[in-house]
PDB file of C-alpha atoms in Angstrom:
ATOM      1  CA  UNK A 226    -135.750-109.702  18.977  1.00 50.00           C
ATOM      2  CA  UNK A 227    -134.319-106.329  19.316  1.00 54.00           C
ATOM      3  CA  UNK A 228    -131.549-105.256  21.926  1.00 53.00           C
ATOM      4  CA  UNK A 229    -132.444-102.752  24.128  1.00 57.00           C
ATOM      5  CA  UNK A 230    -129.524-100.863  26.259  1.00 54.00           C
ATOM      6  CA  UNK A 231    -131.464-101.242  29.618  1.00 54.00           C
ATOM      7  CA  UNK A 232    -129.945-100.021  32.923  1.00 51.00           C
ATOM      8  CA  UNK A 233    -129.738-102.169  35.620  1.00 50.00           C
ATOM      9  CA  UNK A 234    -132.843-101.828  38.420  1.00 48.00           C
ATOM     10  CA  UNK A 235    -131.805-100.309  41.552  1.00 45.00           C
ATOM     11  CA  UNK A 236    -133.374-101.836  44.452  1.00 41.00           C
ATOM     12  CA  UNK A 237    -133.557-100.370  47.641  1.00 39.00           C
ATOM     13  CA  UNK A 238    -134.137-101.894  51.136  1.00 37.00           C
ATOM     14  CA  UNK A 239    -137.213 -99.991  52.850  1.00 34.00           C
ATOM     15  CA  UNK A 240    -141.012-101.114  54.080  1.00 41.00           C
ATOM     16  CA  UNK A 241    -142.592-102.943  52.039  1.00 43.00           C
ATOM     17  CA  UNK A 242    -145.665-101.616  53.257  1.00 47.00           C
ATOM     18  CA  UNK A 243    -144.844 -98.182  51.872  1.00 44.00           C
ATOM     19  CA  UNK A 244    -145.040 -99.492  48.136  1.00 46.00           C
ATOM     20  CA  UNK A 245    -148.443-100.568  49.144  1.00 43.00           C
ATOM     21  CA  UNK A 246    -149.600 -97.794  50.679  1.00 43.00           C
ATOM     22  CA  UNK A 247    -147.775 -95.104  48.506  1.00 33.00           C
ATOM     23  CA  UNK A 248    -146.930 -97.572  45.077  1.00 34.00           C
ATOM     24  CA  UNK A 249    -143.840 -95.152  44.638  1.00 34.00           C
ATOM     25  CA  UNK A 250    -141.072 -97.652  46.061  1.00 40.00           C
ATOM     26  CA  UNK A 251    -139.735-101.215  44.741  1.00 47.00           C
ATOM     27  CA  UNK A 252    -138.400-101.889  48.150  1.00 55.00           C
ATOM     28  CA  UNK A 253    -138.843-105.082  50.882  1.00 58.00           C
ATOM     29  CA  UNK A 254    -137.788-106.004  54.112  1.00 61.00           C
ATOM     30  CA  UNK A 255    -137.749-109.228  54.929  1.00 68.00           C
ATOM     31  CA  UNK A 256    -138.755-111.393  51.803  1.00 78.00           C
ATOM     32  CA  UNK A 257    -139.400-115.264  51.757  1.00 84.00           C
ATOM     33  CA  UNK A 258    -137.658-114.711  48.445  1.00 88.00           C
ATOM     34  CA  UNK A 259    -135.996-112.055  46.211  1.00 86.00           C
ATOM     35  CA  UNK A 260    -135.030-113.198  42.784  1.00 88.00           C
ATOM     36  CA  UNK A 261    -133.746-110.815  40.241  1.00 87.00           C
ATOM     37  CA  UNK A 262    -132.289-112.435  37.002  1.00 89.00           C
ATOM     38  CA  UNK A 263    -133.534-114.768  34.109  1.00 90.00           C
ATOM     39  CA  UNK A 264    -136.891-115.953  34.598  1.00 92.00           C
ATOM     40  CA  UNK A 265    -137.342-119.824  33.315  1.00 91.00           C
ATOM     41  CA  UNK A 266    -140.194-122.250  33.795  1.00 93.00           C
ATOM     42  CA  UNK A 267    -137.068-123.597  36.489  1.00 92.00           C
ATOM     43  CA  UNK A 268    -136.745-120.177  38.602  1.00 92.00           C
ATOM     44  CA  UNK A 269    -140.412-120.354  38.409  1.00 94.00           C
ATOM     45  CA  UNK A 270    -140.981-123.625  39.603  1.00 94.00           C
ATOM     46  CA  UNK A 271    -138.054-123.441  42.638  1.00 93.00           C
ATOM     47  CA  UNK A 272    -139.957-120.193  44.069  1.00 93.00           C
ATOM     48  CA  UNK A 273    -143.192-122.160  43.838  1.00 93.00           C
ATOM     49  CA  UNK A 274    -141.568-124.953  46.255  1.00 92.00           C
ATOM     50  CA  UNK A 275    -140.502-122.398  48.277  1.00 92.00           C
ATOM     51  CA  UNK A 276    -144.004-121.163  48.627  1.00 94.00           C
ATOM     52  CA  UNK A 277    -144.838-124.668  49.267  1.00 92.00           C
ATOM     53  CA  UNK A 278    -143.208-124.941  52.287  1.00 90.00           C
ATOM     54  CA  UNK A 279    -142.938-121.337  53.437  1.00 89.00           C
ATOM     55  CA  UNK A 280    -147.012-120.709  53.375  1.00 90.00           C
ATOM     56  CA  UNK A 281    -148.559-123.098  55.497  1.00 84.00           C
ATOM     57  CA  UNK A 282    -151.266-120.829  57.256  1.00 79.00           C
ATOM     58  CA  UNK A 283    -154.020-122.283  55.825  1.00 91.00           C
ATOM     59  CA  UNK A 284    -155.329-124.227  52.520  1.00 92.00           C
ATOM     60  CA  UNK A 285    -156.369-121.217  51.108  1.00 94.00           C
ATOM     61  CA  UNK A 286    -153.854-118.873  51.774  1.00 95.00           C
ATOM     62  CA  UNK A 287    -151.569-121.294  49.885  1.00 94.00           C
ATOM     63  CA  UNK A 288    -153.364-121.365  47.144  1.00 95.00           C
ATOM     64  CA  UNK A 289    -153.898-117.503  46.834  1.00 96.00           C
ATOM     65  CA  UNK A 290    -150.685-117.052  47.068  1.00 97.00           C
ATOM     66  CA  UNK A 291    -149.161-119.552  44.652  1.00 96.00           C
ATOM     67  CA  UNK A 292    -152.301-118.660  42.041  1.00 96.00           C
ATOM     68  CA  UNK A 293    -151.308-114.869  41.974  1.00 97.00           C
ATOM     69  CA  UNK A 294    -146.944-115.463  41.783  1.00 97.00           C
ATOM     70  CA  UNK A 295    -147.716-118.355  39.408  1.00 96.00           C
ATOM     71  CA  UNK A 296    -150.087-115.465  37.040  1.00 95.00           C
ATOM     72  CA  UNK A 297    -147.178-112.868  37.758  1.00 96.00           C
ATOM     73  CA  UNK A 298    -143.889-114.652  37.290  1.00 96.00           C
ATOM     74  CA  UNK A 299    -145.403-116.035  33.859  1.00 94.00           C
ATOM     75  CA  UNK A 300    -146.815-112.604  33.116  1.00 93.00           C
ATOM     76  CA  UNK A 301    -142.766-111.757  33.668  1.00 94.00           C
ATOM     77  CA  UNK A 302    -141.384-114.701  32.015  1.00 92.00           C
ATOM     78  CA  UNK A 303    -143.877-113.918  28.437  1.00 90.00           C
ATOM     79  CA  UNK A 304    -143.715-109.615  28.213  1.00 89.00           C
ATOM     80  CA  UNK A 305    -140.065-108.396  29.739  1.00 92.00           C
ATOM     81  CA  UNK A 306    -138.436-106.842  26.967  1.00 91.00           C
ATOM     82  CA  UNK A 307    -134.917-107.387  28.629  1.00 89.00           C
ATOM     83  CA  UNK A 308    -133.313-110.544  27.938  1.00 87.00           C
ATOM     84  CA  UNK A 309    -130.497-112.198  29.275  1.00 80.00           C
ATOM     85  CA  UNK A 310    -126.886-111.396  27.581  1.00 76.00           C
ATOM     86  CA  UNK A 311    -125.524-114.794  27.766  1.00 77.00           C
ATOM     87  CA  UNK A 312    -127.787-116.546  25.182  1.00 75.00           C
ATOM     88  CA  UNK A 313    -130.658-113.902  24.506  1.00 74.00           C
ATOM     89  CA  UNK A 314    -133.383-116.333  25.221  1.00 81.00           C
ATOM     90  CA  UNK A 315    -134.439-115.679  28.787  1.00 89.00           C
ATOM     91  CA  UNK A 316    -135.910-112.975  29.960  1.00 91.00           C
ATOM     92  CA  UNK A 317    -135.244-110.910  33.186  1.00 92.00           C
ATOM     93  CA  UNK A 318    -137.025-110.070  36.092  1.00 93.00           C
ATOM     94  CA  UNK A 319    -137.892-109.294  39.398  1.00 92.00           C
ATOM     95  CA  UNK A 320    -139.873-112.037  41.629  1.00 93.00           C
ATOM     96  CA  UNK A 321    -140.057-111.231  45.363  1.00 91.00           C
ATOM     97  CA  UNK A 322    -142.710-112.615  48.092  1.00 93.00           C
ATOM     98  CA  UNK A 323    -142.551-110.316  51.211  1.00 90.00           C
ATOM     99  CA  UNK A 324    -144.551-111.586  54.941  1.00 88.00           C
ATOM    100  CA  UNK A 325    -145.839-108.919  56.414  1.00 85.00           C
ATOM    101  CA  UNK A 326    -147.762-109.694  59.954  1.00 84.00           C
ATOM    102  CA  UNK A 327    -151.106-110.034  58.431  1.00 88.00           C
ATOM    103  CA  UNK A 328    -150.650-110.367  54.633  1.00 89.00           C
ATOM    104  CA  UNK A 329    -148.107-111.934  51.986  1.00 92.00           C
ATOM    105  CA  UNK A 330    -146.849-110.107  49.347  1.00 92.00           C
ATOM    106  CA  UNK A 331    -146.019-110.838  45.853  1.00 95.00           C
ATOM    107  CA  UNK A 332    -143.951-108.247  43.772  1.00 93.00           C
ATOM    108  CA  UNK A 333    -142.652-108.828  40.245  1.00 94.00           C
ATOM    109  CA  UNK A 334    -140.951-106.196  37.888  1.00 93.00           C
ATOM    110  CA  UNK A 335    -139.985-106.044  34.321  1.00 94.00           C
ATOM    111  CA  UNK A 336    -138.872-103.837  31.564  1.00 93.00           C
ATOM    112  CA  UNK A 337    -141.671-102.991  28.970  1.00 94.00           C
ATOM    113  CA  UNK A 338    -142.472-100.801  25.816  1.00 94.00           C
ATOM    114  CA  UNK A 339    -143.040 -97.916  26.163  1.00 91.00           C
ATOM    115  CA  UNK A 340    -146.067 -98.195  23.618  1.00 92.00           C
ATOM    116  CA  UNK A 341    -147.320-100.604  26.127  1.00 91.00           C
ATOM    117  CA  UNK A 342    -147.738 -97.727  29.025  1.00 90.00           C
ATOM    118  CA  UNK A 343    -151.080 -96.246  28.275  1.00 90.00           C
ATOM    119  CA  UNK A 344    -153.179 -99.983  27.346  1.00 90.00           C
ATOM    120  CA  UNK A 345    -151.246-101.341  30.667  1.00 91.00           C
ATOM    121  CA  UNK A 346    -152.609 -98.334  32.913  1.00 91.00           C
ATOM    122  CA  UNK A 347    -155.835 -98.642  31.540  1.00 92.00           C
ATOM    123  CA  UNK A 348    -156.274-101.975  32.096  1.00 91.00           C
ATOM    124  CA  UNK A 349    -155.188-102.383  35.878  1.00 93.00           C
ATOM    125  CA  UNK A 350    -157.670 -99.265  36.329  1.00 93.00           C
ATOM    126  CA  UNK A 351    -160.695-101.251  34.807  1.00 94.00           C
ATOM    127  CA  UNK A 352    -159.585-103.970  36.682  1.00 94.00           C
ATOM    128  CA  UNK A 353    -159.125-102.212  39.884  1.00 95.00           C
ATOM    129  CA  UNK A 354    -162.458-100.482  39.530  1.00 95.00           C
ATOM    130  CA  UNK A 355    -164.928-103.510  39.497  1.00 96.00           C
ATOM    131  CA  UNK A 356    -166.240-105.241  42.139  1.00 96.00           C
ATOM    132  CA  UNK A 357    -166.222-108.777  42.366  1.00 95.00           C
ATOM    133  CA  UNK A 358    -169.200-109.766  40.852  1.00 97.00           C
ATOM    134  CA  UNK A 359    -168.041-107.613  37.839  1.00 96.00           C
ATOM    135  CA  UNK A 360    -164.539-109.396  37.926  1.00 96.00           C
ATOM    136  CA  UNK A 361    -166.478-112.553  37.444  1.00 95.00           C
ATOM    137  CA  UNK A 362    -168.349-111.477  34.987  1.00 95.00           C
ATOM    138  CA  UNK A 363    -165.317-109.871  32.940  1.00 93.00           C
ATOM    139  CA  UNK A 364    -163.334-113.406  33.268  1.00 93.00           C
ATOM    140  CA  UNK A 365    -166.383-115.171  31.987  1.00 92.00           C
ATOM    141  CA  UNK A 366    -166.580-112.885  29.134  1.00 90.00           C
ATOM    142  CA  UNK A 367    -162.830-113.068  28.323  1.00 87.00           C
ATOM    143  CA  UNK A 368    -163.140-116.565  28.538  1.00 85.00           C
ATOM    144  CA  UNK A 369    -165.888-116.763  26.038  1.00 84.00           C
ATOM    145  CA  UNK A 370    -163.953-114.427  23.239  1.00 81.00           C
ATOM    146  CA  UNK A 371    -161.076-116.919  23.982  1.00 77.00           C
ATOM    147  CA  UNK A 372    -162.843-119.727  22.851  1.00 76.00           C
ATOM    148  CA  UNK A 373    -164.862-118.110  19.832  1.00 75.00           C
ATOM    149  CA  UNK A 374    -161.602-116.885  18.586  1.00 73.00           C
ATOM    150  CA  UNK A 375    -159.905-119.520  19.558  1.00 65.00           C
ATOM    151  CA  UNK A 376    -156.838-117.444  20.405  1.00 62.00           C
ATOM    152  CA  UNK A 377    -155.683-116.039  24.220  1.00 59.00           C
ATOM    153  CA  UNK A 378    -156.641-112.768  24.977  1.00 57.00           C
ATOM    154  CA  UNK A 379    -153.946-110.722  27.285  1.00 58.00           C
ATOM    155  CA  UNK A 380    -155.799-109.704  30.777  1.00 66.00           C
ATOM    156  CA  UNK A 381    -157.568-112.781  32.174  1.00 87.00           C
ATOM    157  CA  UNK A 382    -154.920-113.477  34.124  1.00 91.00           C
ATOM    158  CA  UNK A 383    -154.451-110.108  35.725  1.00 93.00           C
ATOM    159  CA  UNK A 384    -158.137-110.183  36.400  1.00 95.00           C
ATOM    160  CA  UNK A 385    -158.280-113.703  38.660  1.00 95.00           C
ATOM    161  CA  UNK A 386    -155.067-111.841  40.288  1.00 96.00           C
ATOM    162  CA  UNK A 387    -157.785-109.411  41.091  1.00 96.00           C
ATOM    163  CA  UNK A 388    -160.292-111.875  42.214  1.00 96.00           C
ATOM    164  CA  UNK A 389    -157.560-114.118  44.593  1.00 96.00           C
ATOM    165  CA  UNK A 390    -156.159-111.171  46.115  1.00 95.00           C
ATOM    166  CA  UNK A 391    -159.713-109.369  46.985  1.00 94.00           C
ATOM    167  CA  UNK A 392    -157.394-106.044  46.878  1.00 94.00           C
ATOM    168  CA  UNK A 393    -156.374-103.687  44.238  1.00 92.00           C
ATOM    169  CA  UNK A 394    -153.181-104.564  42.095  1.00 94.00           C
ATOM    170  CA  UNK A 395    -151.228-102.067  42.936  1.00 92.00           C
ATOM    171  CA  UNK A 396    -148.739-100.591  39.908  1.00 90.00           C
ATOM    172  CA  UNK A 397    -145.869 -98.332  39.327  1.00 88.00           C
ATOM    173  CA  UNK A 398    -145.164 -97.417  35.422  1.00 86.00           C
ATOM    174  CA  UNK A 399    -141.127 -95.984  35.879  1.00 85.00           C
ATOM    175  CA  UNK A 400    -139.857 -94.201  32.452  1.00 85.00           C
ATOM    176  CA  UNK A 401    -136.667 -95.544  31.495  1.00 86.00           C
ATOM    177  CA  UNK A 402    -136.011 -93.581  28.562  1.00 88.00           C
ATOM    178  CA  UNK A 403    -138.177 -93.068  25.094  1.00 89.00           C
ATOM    179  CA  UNK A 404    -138.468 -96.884  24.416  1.00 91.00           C
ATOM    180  CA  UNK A 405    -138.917 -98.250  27.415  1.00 91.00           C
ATOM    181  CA  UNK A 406    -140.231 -98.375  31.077  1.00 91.00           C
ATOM    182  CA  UNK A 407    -140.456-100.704  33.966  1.00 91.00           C
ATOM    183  CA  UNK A 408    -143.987-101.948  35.186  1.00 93.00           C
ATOM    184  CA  UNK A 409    -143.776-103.066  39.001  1.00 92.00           C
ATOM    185  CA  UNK A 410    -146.863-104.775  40.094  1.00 94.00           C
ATOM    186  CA  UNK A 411    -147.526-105.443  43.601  1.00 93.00           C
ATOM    187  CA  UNK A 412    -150.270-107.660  45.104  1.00 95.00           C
ATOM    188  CA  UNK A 413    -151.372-108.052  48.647  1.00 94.00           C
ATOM    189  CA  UNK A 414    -153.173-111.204  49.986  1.00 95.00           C
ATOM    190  CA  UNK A 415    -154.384-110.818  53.542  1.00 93.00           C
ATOM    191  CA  UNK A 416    -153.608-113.475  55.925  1.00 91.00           C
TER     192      UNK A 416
END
């Protein structure tokens, strides 16, 4: 594990519906949550509770929107590259569900190589330019490879992300310095 000198993310309070419309701001207004700190299977499971009992709309709604934070916060918890000072084990992150009046919205953020940039941004823009018959048919196909090789294959769970949300995962790749970057992801699921 190798200690990078990352500066602290600066949040600022603005619509939320800006970052969706624009993807240039990491900025909410009234979340059900904001967490910003070490991410453990703990944090993880707390927020989920909190979805629990905060999204009752409907059956499905629920499970859209626990599927998709579950997907992200582990997606957080596995690739940050920052890791907490105290005892270098846990990684750090950004987990925030935001209610807007006719969607939920789930926003996660994390520092990343910067070697990862290019293989991220390609990825969300396959992702985001299928259909969903073709996001099917990519999950099958992942899932196949995953079982011939018998090894887990990064991206499946980005692409049933795509498939719950019905909407394009929207992403903003910030340049930290030469090593490193933050990757906010931001996912909309209409209510």
């Amino acid at each position: 594990m190798q200690n990078y000198n990352i500066p602290k993310m600066e949040i600022k309070l603005i619509d939320t519906e800006q970052l969706l419309e624009y993807g240039s701001e990491d900025t909410f207004t009234q979340p059900v949550f904001f967490f910003k700190g070490n991410i453990t299977h703990l944090t993880i499971a707390k927020m989920k509770n909190m979805i629990d009992k905060k999204v009752k709309q409907n059956h499905q709604l629920h499970h859209k929107v626990k599927g998709i934070f579950l997907e992200l916060a582990q997606n957080v918890m596995s690739y940050s590259v920052e890791y907490n000072d105290l005892d270098g084990e846990e990684r750090v992150g950004l987990l925030v569900l935001d209610e807007t009046e006719d969607a939920f919205i789930i926003i996660t953020r994390n520092s990343i190589l910067q070697e990862q940039v290019d293989t991220l941004s390609k990825q969300f823009q396959k992702i985001n330019s299928l259909d969903e018959e073709a996001l099917f048919a990519l999950k099958a196909q992942i899932t196949k490879e995953n079982l011939t090789k018998k090894t887990k294959r990064a991206g499946i769970g980005l692409v049933q992300v795509a498939i719950l949300s019905k909407h394009e995962i929207l992403t903003q790749l910030q340049v930290i310095d030469k090593q490193l970057a933050y990757l906010t992801i931001a996912v909309r699921v209409s209510k």
